[in-house]
Amino acid sequence: MQRVTDSHVYFVAKQAGSTQNGNEAITGADWSRIRELNGTDVVVNRPLAFPLEIGKSWAVQYTEPHPNPKLSSATWTTKYKIVGYEDVQVPAGKFHALKIEAEGDWHAQLAPSNSVVQAAQTVSNATTLVTQTQRVTAETAAGHTYKAFWYVPEVGRWVKSIEEIYGSNGTRTERATTELESYKRAAQ
């Protein structure tokens, strides 16, 4: 961590084994991720909701307009729950951590688009060109999400996280895992 204020945590993160400098990042004081949507800061991930107590649950829901060129909107709903303590091994060591799990759903509106396919064939000094255009109408897609965080109070954040996204057919399309490589305690 670079610094902690009343409202934010400033830190550097980098991919394991990378020789590049890490990316400087900022989160909320509760390690929540915030994104600006239509000029308003919106919480898009809140893995911790203090005070942390086994059995506690909370939810985060938001809709993002035009998250990428293929989508006209996406709505994410995630329900978090503190499930209990568990030992976890990461490169920074072995920790007795509080495990938080989250499951949710996403619904997206695919943006209308056009596709064009062309083919050419030349036979005996004659060329035939075929062009096919197809208009894709707006469609709805949906899927599921799973997240897990292992929070260690002595470290002041989670030491491991897993975030997965599943498509409408139940197949995992994305998985991101983070593990704490090292840390040092601030002088008291």
Tab-separated table of C-alpha atoms in Angstrom:
chain	number	residue	atom	x	y	z
A	1	MET	CA	0.000	0.000	0.000
A	2	GLN	CA	1.186	3.455	-0.744
A	3	ARG	CA	-1.171	5.280	1.607
A	4	VAL	CA	-4.542	5.084	3.334
A	5	THR	CA	-6.877	8.023	3.919
A	6	ASP	CA	-10.282	8.198	5.602
A	7	SER	CA	-12.008	7.518	2.283
A	8	HIS	CA	-9.503	5.680	0.025
A	9	VAL	CA	-6.734	3.091	-0.192
A	10	TYR	CA	-3.925	3.780	-2.686
A	11	PHE	CA	-1.854	0.761	-3.707
A	12	VAL	CA	0.300	-0.786	-6.441
A	13	ALA	CA	-0.549	-4.139	-8.048
A	14	LYS	CA	1.321	-6.080	-10.710
A	15	GLN	CA	1.114	-9.448	-12.400
A	16	ALA	CA	3.236	-12.176	-10.758
A	17	GLY	CA	6.619	-12.555	-12.444
A	18	SER	CA	6.284	-9.286	-14.345
A	19	THR	CA	9.379	-7.118	-14.754
A	20	GLN	CA	7.163	-4.080	-15.406
A	21	ASN	CA	6.308	-1.583	-12.708
A	22	GLY	CA	2.932	-2.262	-11.137
A	23	ASN	CA	-0.255	-0.314	-11.782
A	24	GLU	CA	-1.165	2.309	-9.220
A	25	ALA	CA	-4.788	1.939	-8.159
A	26	ILE	CA	-7.307	3.473	-5.789
A	27	THR	CA	-10.251	1.863	-3.998
A	28	GLY	CA	-12.730	2.893	-1.354
A	29	ALA	CA	-11.604	2.607	2.280
A	30	ASP	CA	-13.568	-0.674	2.437
A	31	TRP	CA	-11.691	-1.922	-0.703
A	32	SER	CA	-14.788	-1.347	-2.841
A	33	ARG	CA	-14.347	-0.657	-6.552
A	34	ILE	CA	-16.107	2.386	-7.921
A	35	ARG	CA	-16.803	3.234	-11.557
A	36	GLU	CA	-18.175	6.464	-12.980
A	37	LEU	CA	-21.458	5.773	-14.773
A	38	ASN	CA	-23.260	8.691	-16.406
A	39	GLY	CA	-21.302	11.179	-14.292
A	40	THR	CA	-22.015	9.450	-10.967
A	41	ASP	CA	-19.643	7.269	-8.912
A	42	VAL	CA	-21.250	3.833	-8.509
A	43	VAL	CA	-19.992	0.940	-6.377
A	44	VAL	CA	-19.486	-2.031	-8.716
A	45	ASN	CA	-17.804	-4.407	-6.249
A	46	ARG	CA	-17.864	-4.409	-2.424
A	47	PRO	CA	-16.223	-7.573	-1.137
A	48	LEU	CA	-16.034	-6.191	2.416
A	49	ALA	CA	-18.791	-4.579	4.491
A	50	PHE	CA	-17.475	-3.684	7.934
A	51	PRO	CA	-17.951	-4.819	10.639
A	52	LEU	CA	-17.240	-8.322	9.343
A	53	GLU	CA	-19.240	-11.037	11.141
A	54	ILE	CA	-19.850	-14.647	10.142
A	55	GLY	CA	-23.274	-14.929	8.501
A	56	LYS	CA	-23.481	-11.257	7.494
A	57	SER	CA	-24.701	-10.624	3.935
A	58	TRP	CA	-25.119	-7.637	1.614
A	59	ALA	CA	-25.800	-6.962	-2.064
A	60	VAL	CA	-24.489	-4.759	-4.865
A	61	GLN	CA	-26.494	-4.010	-8.025
A	62	TYR	CA	-25.714	-1.629	-10.855
A	63	THR	CA	-26.469	-1.067	-14.538
A	64	GLU	CA	-23.748	0.099	-16.883
A	65	PRO	CA	-24.679	1.736	-20.196
A	66	HIS	CA	-22.468	0.730	-23.142
A	67	PRO	CA	-19.826	-1.265	-21.179
A	68	ASN	CA	-18.246	-2.243	-24.523
A	69	PRO	CA	-19.047	-1.851	-28.248
A	70	LYS	CA	-21.035	-5.115	-28.382
A	71	LEU	CA	-23.392	-4.261	-25.495
A	72	SER	CA	-25.872	-1.432	-25.151
A	73	SER	CA	-26.208	-2.109	-21.395
A	74	ALA	CA	-25.355	-4.632	-18.671
A	75	THR	CA	-26.902	-5.120	-15.225
A	76	TRP	CA	-24.975	-6.925	-12.490
A	77	THR	CA	-26.472	-8.197	-9.217
A	78	THR	CA	-24.151	-9.746	-6.617
A	79	LYS	CA	-25.009	-11.106	-3.150
A	80	TYR	CA	-22.116	-11.426	-0.690
A	81	LYS	CA	-21.987	-13.560	2.463
A	82	ILE	CA	-19.333	-14.141	5.121
A	83	VAL	CA	-19.100	-17.927	5.439
A	84	GLY	CA	-16.429	-18.406	8.142
A	85	TYR	CA	-12.717	-18.842	8.761
A	86	GLU	CA	-10.456	-21.006	6.650
A	87	ASP	CA	-6.703	-21.462	6.240
A	88	VAL	CA	-5.316	-20.282	2.899
A	89	GLN	CA	-1.803	-20.578	1.438
A	90	VAL	CA	-0.518	-17.823	-0.875
A	91	PRO	CA	3.010	-16.768	-1.897
A	92	ALA	CA	3.120	-14.316	1.058
A	93	GLY	CA	2.518	-17.198	3.522
A	94	LYS	CA	-0.205	-19.175	5.245
A	95	PHE	CA	-3.070	-17.228	6.809
A	96	HIS	CA	-6.175	-17.907	8.900
A	97	ALA	CA	-8.642	-15.881	6.834
A	98	LEU	CA	-12.288	-14.899	6.897
A	99	LYS	CA	-13.861	-16.233	3.680
A	100	ILE	CA	-16.442	-14.128	1.866
A	101	GLU	CA	-18.329	-15.702	-1.047
A	102	ALA	CA	-20.510	-13.946	-3.582
A	103	GLU	CA	-22.844	-15.219	-6.261
A	104	GLY	CA	-24.787	-13.213	-8.745
A	105	ASP	CA	-26.288	-12.775	-12.156
A	106	TRP	CA	-25.665	-10.510	-15.101
A	107	HIS	CA	-28.075	-9.502	-17.848
A	108	ALA	CA	-26.935	-7.670	-20.963
A	109	GLN	CA	-28.623	-6.116	-23.945
A	110	LEU	CA	-26.594	-6.825	-27.087
A	111	ALA	CA	-26.244	-3.761	-29.281
A	112	PRO	CA	-27.701	-3.935	-32.805
A	113	SER	CA	-25.019	-4.256	-35.481
A	114	ASN	CA	-24.383	-5.009	-39.132
A	115	SER	CA	-22.042	-7.642	-40.523
A	116	VAL	CA	-20.755	-7.791	-44.075
A	117	VAL	CA	-19.157	-10.835	-45.731
A	118	GLN	CA	-17.703	-10.688	-49.225
A	119	ALA	CA	-16.329	-13.428	-51.457
A	120	ALA	CA	-14.809	-13.295	-54.930
A	121	GLN	CA	-14.283	-16.061	-57.465
A	122	THR	CA	-12.332	-15.732	-60.709
A	123	VAL	CA	-12.849	-18.264	-63.512
A	124	SER	CA	-11.624	-17.819	-67.139
A	125	ASN	CA	-11.235	-14.031	-67.203
A	126	ALA	CA	-14.518	-13.493	-65.325
A	127	THR	CA	-14.845	-12.495	-61.686
A	128	THR	CA	-17.930	-12.984	-59.589
A	129	LEU	CA	-18.268	-10.969	-56.373
A	130	VAL	CA	-20.857	-11.923	-53.774
A	131	THR	CA	-21.679	-9.621	-50.850
A	132	GLN	CA	-23.863	-10.674	-47.947
A	133	THR	CA	-25.002	-8.258	-45.260
A	134	GLN	CA	-26.745	-9.223	-42.074
A	135	ARG	CA	-28.412	-6.974	-39.534
A	136	VAL	CA	-28.124	-8.260	-35.981
A	137	THR	CA	-31.054	-7.102	-33.876
A	138	ALA	CA	-30.828	-6.305	-30.179
A	139	GLU	CA	-30.827	-9.469	-28.080
A	140	THR	CA	-30.631	-10.252	-24.387
A	141	ALA	CA	-27.857	-12.350	-22.876
A	142	ALA	CA	-27.476	-13.487	-19.288
A	143	GLY	CA	-25.152	-15.437	-17.066
A	144	HIS	CA	-23.855	-16.093	-13.573
A	145	THR	CA	-20.947	-14.865	-11.431
A	146	TYR	CA	-18.988	-16.346	-8.520
A	147	LYS	CA	-16.476	-14.579	-6.269
A	148	ALA	CA	-14.505	-15.567	-3.188
A	149	PHE	CA	-12.279	-13.401	-0.982
A	150	TRP	CA	-10.041	-14.510	1.927
A	151	TYR	CA	-9.705	-11.498	4.247
A	152	VAL	CA	-6.987	-11.314	6.930
A	153	PRO	CA	-7.528	-8.579	9.549
A	154	GLU	CA	-3.805	-8.423	10.414
A	155	VAL	CA	-2.992	-7.631	6.763
A	156	GLY	CA	-5.930	-5.230	6.359
A	157	ARG	CA	-7.200	-6.745	3.091
A	158	TRP	CA	-7.821	-10.050	1.380
A	159	VAL	CA	-4.808	-12.219	0.602
A	160	LYS	CA	-6.552	-14.180	-2.152
A	161	SER	CA	-9.518	-13.627	-4.451
A	162	ILE	CA	-11.240	-15.512	-7.245
A	163	GLU	CA	-13.717	-13.879	-9.636
A	164	GLU	CA	-15.492	-15.925	-12.317
A	165	ILE	CA	-18.036	-15.073	-15.026
A	166	TYR	CA	-20.237	-17.717	-16.664
A	167	GLY	CA	-22.162	-17.345	-19.918
A	168	SER	CA	-25.817	-18.208	-20.526
A	169	ASN	CA	-24.856	-21.791	-21.412
A	170	GLY	CA	-23.176	-22.280	-18.015
A	171	THR	CA	-19.632	-22.214	-19.408
A	172	ARG	CA	-17.028	-20.131	-17.585
A	173	THR	CA	-15.855	-17.310	-19.883
A	174	GLU	CA	-13.531	-15.443	-17.493
A	175	ARG	CA	-11.566	-16.185	-14.316
A	176	ALA	CA	-9.281	-13.845	-12.412
A	177	THR	CA	-7.302	-14.953	-9.374
A	178	THR	CA	-5.217	-12.659	-7.188
A	179	GLU	CA	-2.821	-13.746	-4.445
A	180	LEU	CA	-0.744	-11.631	-2.094
A	181	GLU	CA	2.936	-11.980	-3.049
A	182	SER	CA	4.344	-10.012	-0.108
A	183	TYR	CA	3.534	-7.309	2.397
A	184	LYS	CA	5.129	-5.474	5.273
A	185	ARG	CA	3.503	-4.063	8.346
A	186	ALA	CA	3.548	-0.333	8.868
A	187	ALA	CA	5.505	0.914	11.873
A	188	GLN	CA	3.282	1.269	14.894
